[in-house]
XYZ file of C-alpha atoms in Angstrom:
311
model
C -103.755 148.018 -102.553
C -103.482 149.036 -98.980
C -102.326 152.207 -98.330
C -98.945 153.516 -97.365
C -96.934 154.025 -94.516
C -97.112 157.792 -94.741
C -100.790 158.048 -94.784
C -101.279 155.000 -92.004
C -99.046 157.512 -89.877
C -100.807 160.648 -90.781
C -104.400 159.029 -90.128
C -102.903 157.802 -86.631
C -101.738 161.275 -85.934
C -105.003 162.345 -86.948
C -106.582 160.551 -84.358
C -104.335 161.403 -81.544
C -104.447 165.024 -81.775
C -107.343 167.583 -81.241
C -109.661 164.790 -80.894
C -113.073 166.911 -80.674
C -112.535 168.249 -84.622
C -114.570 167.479 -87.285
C -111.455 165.813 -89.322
C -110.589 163.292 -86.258
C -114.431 161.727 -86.401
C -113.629 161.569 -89.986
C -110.896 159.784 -89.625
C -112.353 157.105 -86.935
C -114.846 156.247 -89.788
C -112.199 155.482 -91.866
C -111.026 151.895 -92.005
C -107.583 151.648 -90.826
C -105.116 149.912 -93.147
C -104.030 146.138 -91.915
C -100.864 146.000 -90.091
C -99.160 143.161 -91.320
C -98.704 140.282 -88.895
C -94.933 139.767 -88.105
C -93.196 136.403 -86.725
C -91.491 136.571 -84.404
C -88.104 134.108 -83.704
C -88.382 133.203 -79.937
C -85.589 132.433 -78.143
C -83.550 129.543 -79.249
C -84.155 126.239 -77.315
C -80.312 123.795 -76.920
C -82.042 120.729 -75.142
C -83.765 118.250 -77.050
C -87.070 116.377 -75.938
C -84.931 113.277 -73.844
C -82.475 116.111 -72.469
C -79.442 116.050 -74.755
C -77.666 119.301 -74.894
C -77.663 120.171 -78.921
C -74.252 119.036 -80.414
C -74.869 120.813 -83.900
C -75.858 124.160 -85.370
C -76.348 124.167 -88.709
C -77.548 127.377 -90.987
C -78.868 127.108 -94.328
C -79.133 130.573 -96.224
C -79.859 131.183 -100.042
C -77.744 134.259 -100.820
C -79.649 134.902 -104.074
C -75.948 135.658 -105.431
C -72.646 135.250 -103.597
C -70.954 138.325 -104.561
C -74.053 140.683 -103.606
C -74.675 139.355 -100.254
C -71.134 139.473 -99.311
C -71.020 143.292 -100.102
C -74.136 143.418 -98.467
C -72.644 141.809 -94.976
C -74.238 138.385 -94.904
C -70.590 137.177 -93.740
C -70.673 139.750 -90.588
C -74.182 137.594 -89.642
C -72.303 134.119 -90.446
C -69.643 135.384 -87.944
C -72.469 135.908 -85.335
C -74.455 132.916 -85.611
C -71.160 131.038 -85.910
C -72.689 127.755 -87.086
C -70.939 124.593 -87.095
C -72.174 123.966 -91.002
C -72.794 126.967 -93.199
C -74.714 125.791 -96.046
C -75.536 127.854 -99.099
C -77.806 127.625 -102.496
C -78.168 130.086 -105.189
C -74.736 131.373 -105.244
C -74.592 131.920 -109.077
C -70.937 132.396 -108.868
C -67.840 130.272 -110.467
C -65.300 129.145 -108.562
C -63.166 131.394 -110.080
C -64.588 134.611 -109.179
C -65.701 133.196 -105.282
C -64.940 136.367 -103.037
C -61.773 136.595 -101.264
C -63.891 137.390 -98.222
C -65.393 134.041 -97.908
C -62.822 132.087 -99.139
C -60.159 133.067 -96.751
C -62.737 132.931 -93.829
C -60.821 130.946 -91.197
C -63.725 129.999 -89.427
C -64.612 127.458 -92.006
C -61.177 125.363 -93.122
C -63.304 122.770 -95.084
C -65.238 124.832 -97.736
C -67.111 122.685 -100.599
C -68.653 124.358 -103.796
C -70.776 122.792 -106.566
C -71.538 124.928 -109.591
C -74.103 124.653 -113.381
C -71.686 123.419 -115.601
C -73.762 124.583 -118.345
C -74.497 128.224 -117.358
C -72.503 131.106 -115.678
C -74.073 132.666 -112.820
C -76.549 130.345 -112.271
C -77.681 128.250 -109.670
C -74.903 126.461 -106.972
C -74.766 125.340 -103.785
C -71.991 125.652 -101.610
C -71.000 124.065 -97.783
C -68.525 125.555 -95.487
C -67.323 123.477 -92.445
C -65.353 124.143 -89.179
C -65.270 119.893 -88.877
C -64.048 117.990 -92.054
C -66.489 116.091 -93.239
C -65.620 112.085 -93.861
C -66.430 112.346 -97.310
C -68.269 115.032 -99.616
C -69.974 114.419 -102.839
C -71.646 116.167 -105.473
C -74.865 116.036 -107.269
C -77.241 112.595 -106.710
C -75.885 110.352 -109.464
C -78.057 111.806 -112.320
C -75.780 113.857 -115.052
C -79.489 115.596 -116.100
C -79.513 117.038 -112.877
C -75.837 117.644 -111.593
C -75.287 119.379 -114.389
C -77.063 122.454 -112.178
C -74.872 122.333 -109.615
C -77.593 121.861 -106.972
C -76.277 119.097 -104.207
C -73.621 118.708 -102.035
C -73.478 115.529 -99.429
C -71.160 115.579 -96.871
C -70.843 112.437 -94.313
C -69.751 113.161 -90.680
C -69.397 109.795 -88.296
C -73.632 110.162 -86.835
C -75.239 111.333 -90.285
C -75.452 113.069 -93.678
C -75.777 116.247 -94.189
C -77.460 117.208 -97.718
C -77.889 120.651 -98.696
C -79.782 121.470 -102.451
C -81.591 123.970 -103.881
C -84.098 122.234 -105.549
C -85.363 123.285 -109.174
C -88.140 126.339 -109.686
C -90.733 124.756 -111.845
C -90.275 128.560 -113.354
C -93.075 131.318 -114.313
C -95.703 129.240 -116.678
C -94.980 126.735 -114.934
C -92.450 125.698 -117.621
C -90.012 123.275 -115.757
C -93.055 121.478 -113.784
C -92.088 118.345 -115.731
C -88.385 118.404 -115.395
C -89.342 118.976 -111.124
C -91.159 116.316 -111.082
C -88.811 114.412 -112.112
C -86.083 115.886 -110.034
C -88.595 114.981 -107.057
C -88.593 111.307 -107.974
C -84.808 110.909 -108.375
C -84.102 113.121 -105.220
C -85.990 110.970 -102.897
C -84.446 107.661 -104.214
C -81.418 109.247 -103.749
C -82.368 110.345 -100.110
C -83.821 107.105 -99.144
C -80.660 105.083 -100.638
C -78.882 107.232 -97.798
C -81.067 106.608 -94.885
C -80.551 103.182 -95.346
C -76.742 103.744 -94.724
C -77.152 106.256 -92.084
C -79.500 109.187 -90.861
C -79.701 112.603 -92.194
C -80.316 116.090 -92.408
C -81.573 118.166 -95.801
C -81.436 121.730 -95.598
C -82.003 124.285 -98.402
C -83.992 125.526 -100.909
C -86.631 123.142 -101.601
C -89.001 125.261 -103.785
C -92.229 124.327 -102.605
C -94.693 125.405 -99.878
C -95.620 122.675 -98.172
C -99.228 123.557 -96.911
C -101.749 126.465 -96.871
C -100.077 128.001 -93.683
C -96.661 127.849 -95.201
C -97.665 131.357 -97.561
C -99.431 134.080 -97.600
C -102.069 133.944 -100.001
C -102.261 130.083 -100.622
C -105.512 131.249 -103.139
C -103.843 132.798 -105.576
C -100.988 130.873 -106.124
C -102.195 127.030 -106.964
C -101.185 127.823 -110.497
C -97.556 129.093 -109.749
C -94.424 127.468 -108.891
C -94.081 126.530 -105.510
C -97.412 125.437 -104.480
C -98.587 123.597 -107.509
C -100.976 120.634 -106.716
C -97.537 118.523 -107.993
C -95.016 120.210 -105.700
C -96.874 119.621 -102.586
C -97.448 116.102 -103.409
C -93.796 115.537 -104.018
C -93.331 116.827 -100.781
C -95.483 114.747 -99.298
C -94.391 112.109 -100.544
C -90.898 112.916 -99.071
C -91.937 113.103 -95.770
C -94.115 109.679 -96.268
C -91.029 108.179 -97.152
C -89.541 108.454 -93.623
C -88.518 112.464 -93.090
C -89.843 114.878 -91.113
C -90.132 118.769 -91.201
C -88.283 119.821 -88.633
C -89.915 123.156 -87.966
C -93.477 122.047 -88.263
C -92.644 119.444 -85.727
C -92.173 121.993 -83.340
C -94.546 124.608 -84.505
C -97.300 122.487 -86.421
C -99.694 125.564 -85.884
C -97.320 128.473 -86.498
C -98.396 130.960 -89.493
C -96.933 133.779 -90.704
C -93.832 132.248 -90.990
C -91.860 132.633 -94.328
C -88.525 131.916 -95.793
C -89.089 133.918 -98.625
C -90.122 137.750 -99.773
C -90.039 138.695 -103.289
C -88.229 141.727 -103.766
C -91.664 143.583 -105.650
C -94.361 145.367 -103.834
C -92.631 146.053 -100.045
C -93.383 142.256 -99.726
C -91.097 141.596 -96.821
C -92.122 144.806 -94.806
C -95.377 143.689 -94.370
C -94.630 139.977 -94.923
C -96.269 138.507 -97.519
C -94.068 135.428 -98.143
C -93.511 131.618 -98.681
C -91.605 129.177 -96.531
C -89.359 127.399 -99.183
C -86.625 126.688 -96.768
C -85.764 123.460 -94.941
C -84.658 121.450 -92.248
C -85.761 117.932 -92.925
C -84.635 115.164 -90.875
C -84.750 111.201 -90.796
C -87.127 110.041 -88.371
C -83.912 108.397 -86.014
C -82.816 111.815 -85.337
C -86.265 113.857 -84.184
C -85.310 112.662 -80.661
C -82.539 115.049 -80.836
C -84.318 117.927 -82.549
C -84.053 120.937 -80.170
C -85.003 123.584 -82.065
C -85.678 125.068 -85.809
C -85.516 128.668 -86.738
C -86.001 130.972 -89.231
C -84.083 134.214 -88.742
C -86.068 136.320 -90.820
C -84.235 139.885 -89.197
C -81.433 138.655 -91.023
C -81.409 140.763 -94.243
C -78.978 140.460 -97.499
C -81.186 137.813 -100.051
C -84.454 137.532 -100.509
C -84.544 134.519 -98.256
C -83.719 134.654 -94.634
C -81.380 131.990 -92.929
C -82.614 129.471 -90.721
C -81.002 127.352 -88.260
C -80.626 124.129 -86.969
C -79.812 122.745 -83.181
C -79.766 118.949 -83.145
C -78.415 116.641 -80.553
C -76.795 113.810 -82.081
């Protein structure tokens, strides 16, 4: 284990004062502990590559439990980024007991929630929109995987917009069966849209992509999220016409994550995953202009990101 804060700042003031003693060329020998490498967001870019002001922002968040991050403020963030589309996953919360704080927001008329029918507190995705959509729908057509409450569609005149929070293949690696299968159905159900019009998939996708897209890409080719199965599925995603919007723009960007566990300081000195999304049919890349990941944002252990597209 590295060592703390406290004694990185006491061997630094070590160093910087009375630098002739005996306990200063001591501490010179001493290996100083790794400060983590930070990313930072730059500064958001509107235009897209032909010149097309963006005409959407769109911010996907998992709030890791509804309730929680509303006490914590993640609504006072919403109200800054003011989004077109807010679009939620893991809001483990019935419709019943949804916070007056969110539902009353009148920033968002057109609010859309999908819940697990089959457990309380678990799982859901939710979509809150200052446009009304043309039509919403829920789940992809497959009762062994709407049952999880983890889709909602929502059709606007240029494109769909699909937010999910795709299934953890768990700690064992338990559900790895079950996700691949939810990867099969989920891009048949993608691609059957495309075909009707272009769109845009934001959320939780449980899987890091590539070696840059985590921390220690080593030690975790037996765990869920960067299993040998998950990336494929991925793959095989974007070979079936979509595109990672953030990687288009940053294919050489590291140290940038989505995702902290809450253990071991993890997000201080940012040891994380990128799990969350912006994918996009091919049509609408001309009109990417930019892809961010707001990781100051605190309240989950996920930070938003955001979306400007010019459609």
């Amino acid at each position: 284990m590295k060592r703390g804060k406290k004694t990185e700042e006491a061997a630094a003031a070590d160093g910087e004062n009375d630098s002739g003693s005996a306990s200063a060329k001591k501490a010179k020998k001493t290996k100083e502990p790794e400060a983590p490498i930070l990313y930072e967001d730059p500064p958001d870019k509107t235009t897209s590559k032909d010149g097309r002001s963006a005409s959407w922002k769109i911010t996907s968040w998992n709030v890791d439990g509804l309730r929680a991050w509303v006490k914590k403020g993640g609504l006072d963030w919403v109200r800054e980024e003011a989004p077109d589309v807010l679009c939620l996953q893991e809001t483990k919360c019935a419709e019943k007991d949804l916070p007056a704080d969110i539902t009353s927001m009148p920033e968002y008329p057109h609010k859309y929630w999908a819940v697990s029918d089959d457990k309380e507190g678990y799982s859901g995705v939710a979509m809150l929109c200052k446009t009304e959509p043309l039509k919403v729908t829920y789940g992809i057509g497959k009762e062994e995987h709407d049952k999880e409450g983890r889709v909602i569609t929502a059709e606007f005149p240029s494109f769909f917009l699909v937010t999910a929070y795709v299934p953890n293949a768990s700690r064992g690696l338990v559900r790895l069966d079950y996700r691949k299968t939810w990867d099969v159905d989920f891009r048949a159900y993608l691609t059957e849209l495309d075909v009707e019009k272009p769109l845009v998939l934001c959320g939780d996708l449980n899987v890091a992509h590539q070696e840059i897209d985590l921390k220690n890409p080593k030690g975790n080719k037996k765990n869920a999220g960067f299993t040998p199965e998950e990336r494929e599925g991925f793959s095989q995603l974007l070979a079936a016409g979509f595109v990672d919007s953030f990687r288009e723009l940053y294919p050489e960007q590291a140290n940038a994550y989505t995702f902290w566990t809450y253990m071991m300081n993890s997000r201080a000195k940012n040891v994380g995953w990128r799990l969350d999304y912006f994918l996009l049919s091919s049509s609408l890349v001309p009109g990417l202009c930019d892809s961010k990941i707001r990781n100051k944002a605190m309240g989950s252990d996920h930070c938003p990101i955001t979306l400007h597209l010019a459609v």
